[in-house]
Amino acid sequence: MTREVFSLSRDGFVLEARLAPWDADAFGFPVAQITRIDVKASERAEKEYGAFQSWVSANDVRIVSCRLSHERLAASMFLEDRGFRFIEMVLHPQFEALQKRNLPDEALAVVPALDRDLPALQAIAEQAFRHERYHMDPRLDPRLADKRYGRWVRASFNHPTQQLLKIVDGQQIIGVFVVEMDRGSRVHWHLTAIAPDFQGKGYGRRTWLSMLRYHRDKGAIMITTTISARNVRVLNLYSRLSARFLPPEMTFHWVRPTE
């Protein structure tokens, strides 16, 4: 039986990874994620890395992802020497002191999704994303990324801690957010999307302001999320809304070569 978790700790080298069943279900093949890597002794790392390769092979893993803080150059070089490729830089916008913000009413309704909304919200998620890592990696079929986001929306509807929200203008669904609030009144936006038919029509700013107002009125004090640095339109939106940006991270992919 294969192991779902890999863990290796030697003097000067630590590598931990786990299978990613969520991505595997969407893609139809095993996917893994490196959750920790420390490279302090390159010779030791080179010698011990084979154990991780054996674990990848034993689990028939076809994609391995890793996210590193932007200053982790030694670890990034180690991964690139072993076939990983830099895919994206991600940023972490954060809205602070939400209770002190004076937010206008943009006349958009933010309401929990209903079961009958799922097909429309799933379709939005399957069409709205183009800048994130699984769409940008030229070695991967972008249709798999579309499927991944659609499944994410559907799964969030019955998730024990996440909430699926729809943004509505009259009778029209403008966007979809998957959010999660912890006990300390901090919110994380896992997924944010505007329907393609409403992009470029001024709904972005109105939707984000409506979401900030919604969470403020629910008692939230802070909101964080993650965006791709190449998504310039969204980056500028967060800047205009006075978000504070936390240190960026680099994303790397290893993809098994096709035979």
CSV table of C-alpha atoms in Angstrom, one decimal:
chain,number,residue,atom,x,y,z
A,1,MET,CA,0.0,0.0,0.0
A,2,THR,CA,1.3,3.4,-0.9
A,3,ARG,CA,1.6,6.2,1.6
A,4,GLU,CA,-0.4,9.4,1.3
A,5,VAL,CA,2.2,11.4,3.2
A,6,PHE,CA,6.0,11.6,2.6
A,7,SER,CA,8.3,12.9,5.3
A,8,LEU,CA,12.1,13.0,5.3
A,9,SER,CA,14.4,14.8,7.8
A,10,ARG,CA,18.1,14.5,7.7
A,11,ASP,CA,20.9,16.9,8.8
A,12,GLY,CA,20.6,19.8,6.4
A,13,PHE,CA,17.7,18.6,4.4
A,14,VAL,CA,13.9,18.3,5.1
A,15,LEU,CA,11.2,17.4,2.6
A,16,GLU,CA,7.6,16.8,3.4
A,17,ALA,CA,4.8,16.1,0.8
A,18,ARG,CA,1.3,14.8,0.6
A,19,LEU,CA,-1.1,13.6,-2.0
A,20,ALA,CA,-3.7,16.1,-3.1
A,21,PRO,CA,-6.9,14.1,-3.5
A,22,TRP,CA,-8.9,17.2,-4.4
A,23,ASP,CA,-6.8,17.8,-7.5
A,24,ALA,CA,-6.6,14.1,-8.3
A,25,ASP,CA,-10.4,13.9,-8.4
A,26,ALA,CA,-10.5,16.8,-10.8
A,27,PHE,CA,-7.7,15.7,-13.0
A,28,GLY,CA,-8.2,12.0,-13.0
A,29,PHE,CA,-4.7,11.1,-11.9
A,30,PRO,CA,-2.6,11.4,-8.8
A,31,VAL,CA,-1.3,14.8,-7.8
A,32,ALA,CA,1.0,15.7,-4.9
A,33,GLN,CA,2.1,18.9,-3.1
A,34,ILE,CA,5.4,19.6,-1.3
A,35,THR,CA,4.4,21.2,1.9
A,36,ARG,CA,7.9,21.8,3.3
A,37,ILE,CA,11.4,21.8,1.9
A,38,ASP,CA,14.6,23.0,3.6
A,39,VAL,CA,17.9,22.7,1.8
A,40,LYS,CA,20.9,23.6,4.0
A,41,ALA,CA,23.3,21.0,2.9
A,42,SER,CA,23.2,20.4,-0.9
A,43,GLU,CA,25.2,17.2,-0.9
A,44,ARG,CA,22.9,15.6,1.7
A,45,ALA,CA,19.9,16.9,-0.3
A,46,GLU,CA,21.1,15.4,-3.5
A,47,LYS,CA,21.7,12.0,-1.8
A,48,GLU,CA,18.4,11.9,0.0
A,49,TYR,CA,16.1,13.2,-2.8
A,50,GLY,CA,15.9,9.8,-4.4
A,51,ALA,CA,13.6,8.7,-1.6
A,52,PHE,CA,11.1,11.3,-2.6
A,53,GLN,CA,11.3,10.3,-6.3
A,54,SER,CA,10.6,6.7,-5.3
A,55,TRP,CA,7.5,7.9,-3.3
A,56,VAL,CA,6.3,9.9,-6.4
A,57,SER,CA,6.8,6.9,-8.6
A,58,ALA,CA,5.1,4.4,-6.2
A,59,ASN,CA,2.0,6.7,-6.1
A,60,ASP,CA,2.0,7.2,-9.9
A,61,VAL,CA,2.0,11.0,-9.3
A,62,ARG,CA,2.0,13.0,-12.5
A,63,ILE,CA,2.1,16.5,-11.1
A,64,VAL,CA,3.9,17.8,-8.0
A,65,SER,CA,3.4,21.5,-6.9
A,66,CYS,CA,5.4,23.5,-4.4
A,67,ARG,CA,4.9,27.1,-3.1
A,68,LEU,CA,7.8,28.9,-1.6
A,69,SER,CA,8.3,32.3,0.0
A,70,HIS,CA,9.8,34.7,-2.5
A,71,GLU,CA,13.2,34.8,-0.8
A,72,ARG,CA,13.7,31.0,-0.8
A,73,LEU,CA,16.1,31.0,-3.7
A,74,ALA,CA,18.3,28.0,-2.6
A,75,ALA,CA,15.2,25.8,-2.4
A,76,SER,CA,13.9,27.1,-5.7
A,77,MET,CA,17.2,26.4,-7.4
A,78,PHE,CA,17.3,22.9,-5.9
A,79,LEU,CA,13.8,22.2,-7.3
A,80,GLU,CA,14.6,23.6,-10.7
A,81,ASP,CA,17.6,21.4,-11.0
A,82,ARG,CA,15.3,18.4,-10.5
A,83,GLY,CA,12.8,19.3,-13.2
A,84,PHE,CA,10.5,21.7,-11.4
A,85,ARG,CA,9.5,24.9,-13.3
A,86,PHE,CA,8.5,28.3,-12.1
A,87,ILE,CA,4.9,28.9,-13.0
A,88,GLU,CA,3.7,32.0,-11.1
A,89,MET,CA,4.2,34.5,-8.4
A,90,VAL,CA,1.2,34.9,-6.1
A,91,LEU,CA,0.3,37.9,-3.9
A,92,HIS,CA,-1.7,37.9,-0.7
A,93,PRO,CA,-3.9,41.0,-0.5
A,94,GLN,CA,-5.3,41.8,3.0
A,95,PHE,CA,-8.0,44.2,4.1
A,96,GLU,CA,-7.5,45.3,7.7
A,97,ALA,CA,-9.6,47.2,10.3
A,98,LEU,CA,-12.7,46.3,8.3
A,99,GLN,CA,-15.0,47.7,11.0
A,100,LYS,CA,-13.6,51.1,10.6
A,101,ARG,CA,-14.1,51.3,6.9
A,102,ASN,CA,-16.8,53.5,5.4
A,103,LEU,CA,-18.1,51.4,2.5
A,104,PRO,CA,-20.7,52.6,-0.1
A,105,ASP,CA,-23.8,50.7,-0.9
A,106,GLU,CA,-23.3,49.4,-4.5
A,107,ALA,CA,-26.8,48.1,-4.7
A,108,LEU,CA,-25.6,44.5,-5.3
A,109,ALA,CA,-27.0,41.7,-3.2
A,110,VAL,CA,-24.6,39.2,-1.5
A,111,VAL,CA,-26.6,36.1,-0.5
A,112,PRO,CA,-25.8,32.4,0.3
A,113,ALA,CA,-26.2,30.2,-2.8
A,114,LEU,CA,-29.1,27.9,-3.1
A,115,ASP,CA,-29.1,24.4,-4.5
A,116,ARG,CA,-30.7,25.6,-7.7
A,117,ASP,CA,-27.9,28.1,-8.2
A,118,LEU,CA,-25.2,25.5,-8.4
A,119,PRO,CA,-25.2,24.9,-12.2
A,120,ALA,CA,-24.9,28.6,-12.9
A,121,LEU,CA,-22.2,29.2,-10.3
A,122,GLN,CA,-20.2,26.2,-11.4
A,123,ALA,CA,-20.4,27.5,-15.0
A,124,ILE,CA,-19.0,30.8,-13.9
A,125,ALA,CA,-16.1,29.2,-12.2
A,126,GLU,CA,-15.3,27.0,-15.2
A,127,GLN,CA,-15.1,30.0,-17.5
A,128,ALA,CA,-13.8,32.9,-15.4
A,129,PHE,CA,-10.2,31.9,-14.7
A,130,ARG,CA,-7.3,32.3,-17.1
A,131,HIS,CA,-4.3,33.6,-15.1
A,132,GLU,CA,-3.8,31.0,-12.4
A,133,ARG,CA,-1.2,28.3,-12.4
A,134,TYR,CA,-3.0,25.3,-13.9
A,135,HIS,CA,-4.2,27.4,-16.9
A,136,MET,CA,-0.7,29.0,-17.4
A,137,ASP,CA,1.4,25.8,-17.3
A,138,PRO,CA,1.7,24.9,-21.0
A,139,ARG,CA,2.3,21.3,-20.2
A,140,LEU,CA,-1.3,20.9,-18.8
A,141,ASP,CA,-4.7,20.8,-20.5
A,142,PRO,CA,-6.5,24.0,-19.4
A,143,ARG,CA,-9.8,22.1,-19.5
A,144,LEU,CA,-8.6,20.3,-16.4
A,145,ALA,CA,-8.2,23.6,-14.7
A,146,ASP,CA,-11.7,24.6,-15.7
A,147,LYS,CA,-13.1,21.4,-14.3
A,148,ARG,CA,-11.1,21.9,-11.1
A,149,TYR,CA,-12.7,25.3,-10.4
A,150,GLY,CA,-16.2,24.0,-11.2
A,151,ARG,CA,-15.8,21.1,-8.8
A,152,TRP,CA,-14.5,23.5,-6.1
A,153,VAL,CA,-17.6,25.6,-6.3
A,154,ARG,CA,-19.9,22.6,-6.1
A,155,ALA,CA,-17.9,21.1,-3.2
A,156,SER,CA,-18.0,24.3,-1.2
A,157,PHE,CA,-21.8,24.2,-1.1
A,158,ASN,CA,-21.8,21.4,1.5
A,159,HIS,CA,-18.4,22.2,3.0
A,160,PRO,CA,-18.4,22.3,6.9
A,161,THR,CA,-16.5,25.6,7.2
A,162,GLN,CA,-16.7,27.3,3.8
A,163,GLN,CA,-19.6,29.2,2.4
A,164,LEU,CA,-20.7,29.7,-1.2
A,165,LEU,CA,-22.0,33.2,-1.9
A,166,LYS,CA,-23.6,34.6,-5.0
A,167,ILE,CA,-23.5,38.3,-6.0
A,168,VAL,CA,-26.7,39.4,-7.7
A,169,ASP,CA,-27.8,42.5,-9.6
A,170,GLY,CA,-31.6,42.3,-9.8
A,171,GLN,CA,-32.2,38.7,-11.2
A,172,GLN,CA,-28.8,38.3,-12.7
A,173,ILE,CA,-26.0,36.4,-11.0
A,174,ILE,CA,-22.9,38.6,-11.4
A,175,GLY,CA,-20.3,36.6,-9.5
A,176,VAL,CA,-19.4,33.9,-7.0
A,177,PHE,CA,-17.2,33.8,-3.9
A,178,VAL,CA,-16.1,30.9,-1.8
A,179,VAL,CA,-15.4,32.3,1.7
A,180,GLU,CA,-14.4,31.0,5.1
A,181,MET,CA,-14.5,32.8,8.5
A,182,ASP,CA,-12.6,31.7,11.5
A,183,ARG,CA,-13.6,32.2,15.2
A,184,GLY,CA,-11.5,35.3,15.4
A,185,SER,CA,-13.6,37.1,12.8
A,186,ARG,CA,-11.0,36.8,10.1
A,187,VAL,CA,-12.2,35.9,6.6
A,188,HIS,CA,-10.4,34.2,3.8
A,189,TRP,CA,-11.6,34.4,0.2
A,190,HIS,CA,-10.8,31.0,-1.4
A,191,LEU,CA,-12.3,31.7,-4.8
A,192,THR,CA,-13.5,35.0,-6.3
A,193,ALA,CA,-15.0,35.2,-9.8
A,194,ILE,CA,-17.1,37.6,-12.0
A,195,ALA,CA,-19.1,35.9,-14.8
A,196,PRO,CA,-17.4,36.5,-18.1
A,197,ASP,CA,-20.5,38.3,-19.5
A,198,PHE,CA,-20.2,40.9,-16.8
A,199,GLN,CA,-16.4,41.4,-16.9
A,200,GLY,CA,-15.2,44.8,-18.1
A,201,LYS,CA,-18.5,46.5,-17.3
A,202,GLY,CA,-17.6,48.0,-13.9
A,203,TYR,CA,-18.9,45.2,-11.9
A,204,GLY,CA,-15.5,44.3,-10.4
A,205,ARG,CA,-15.1,47.2,-8.1
A,206,ARG,CA,-18.9,47.2,-7.2
A,207,THR,CA,-18.7,43.5,-6.4
A,208,TRP,CA,-15.6,43.7,-4.2
A,209,LEU,CA,-17.0,46.7,-2.3
A,210,SER,CA,-20.2,44.8,-1.8
A,211,MET,CA,-18.3,41.8,-0.4
A,212,LEU,CA,-16.3,44.0,1.9
A,213,ARG,CA,-19.5,45.6,3.2
A,214,TYR,CA,-21.2,42.2,3.6
A,215,HIS,CA,-18.3,40.8,5.8
A,216,ARG,CA,-18.1,44.1,7.8
A,217,ASP,CA,-21.8,43.9,8.6
A,218,LYS,CA,-21.2,40.2,9.7
A,219,GLY,CA,-18.6,41.3,12.2
A,220,ALA,CA,-15.4,40.5,10.2
A,221,ILE,CA,-12.3,42.5,11.1
A,222,MET,CA,-9.9,41.2,8.4
A,223,ILE,CA,-10.0,39.6,4.9
A,224,THR,CA,-7.2,37.8,3.1
A,225,THR,CA,-7.0,36.1,-0.3
A,226,THR,CA,-4.5,35.0,-2.9
A,227,ILE,CA,-4.1,36.3,-6.5
A,228,SER,CA,-1.8,35.7,-9.3
A,229,ALA,CA,0.7,38.5,-9.9
A,230,ARG,CA,0.1,38.3,-13.7
A,231,ASN,CA,-3.6,39.2,-13.2
A,232,VAL,CA,-2.9,42.9,-13.5
A,233,ARG,CA,-6.6,44.0,-13.7
A,234,VAL,CA,-7.3,42.3,-10.3
A,235,LEU,CA,-4.0,43.6,-8.8
A,236,ASN,CA,-5.0,47.2,-9.7
A,237,LEU,CA,-8.5,46.6,-8.2
A,238,TYR,CA,-7.0,45.5,-4.9
A,239,SER,CA,-4.7,48.5,-4.9
A,240,ARG,CA,-7.6,50.9,-5.6
A,241,LEU,CA,-9.4,49.4,-2.6
A,242,SER,CA,-6.4,50.1,-0.3
A,243,ALA,CA,-5.5,46.4,0.3
A,244,ARG,CA,-2.2,45.7,2.0
A,245,PHE,CA,0.0,43.1,0.3
A,246,LEU,CA,1.7,40.4,2.3
A,247,PRO,CA,5.1,38.9,1.1
A,248,PRO,CA,4.7,37.1,-2.3
A,249,GLU,CA,5.2,33.4,-2.9
A,250,MET,CA,6.6,31.5,-5.9
A,251,THR,CA,4.8,28.5,-7.4
A,252,PHE,CA,6.6,25.6,-9.0
A,253,HIS,CA,5.3,22.5,-10.9
A,254,TRP,CA,7.0,19.2,-11.7
A,255,VAL,CA,5.1,17.4,-14.5
A,256,ARG,CA,5.9,13.8,-15.4
A,257,PRO,CA,7.3,13.8,-18.9
A,258,THR,CA,5.0,12.2,-21.5
A,259,GLU,CA,6.3,9.0,-22.9
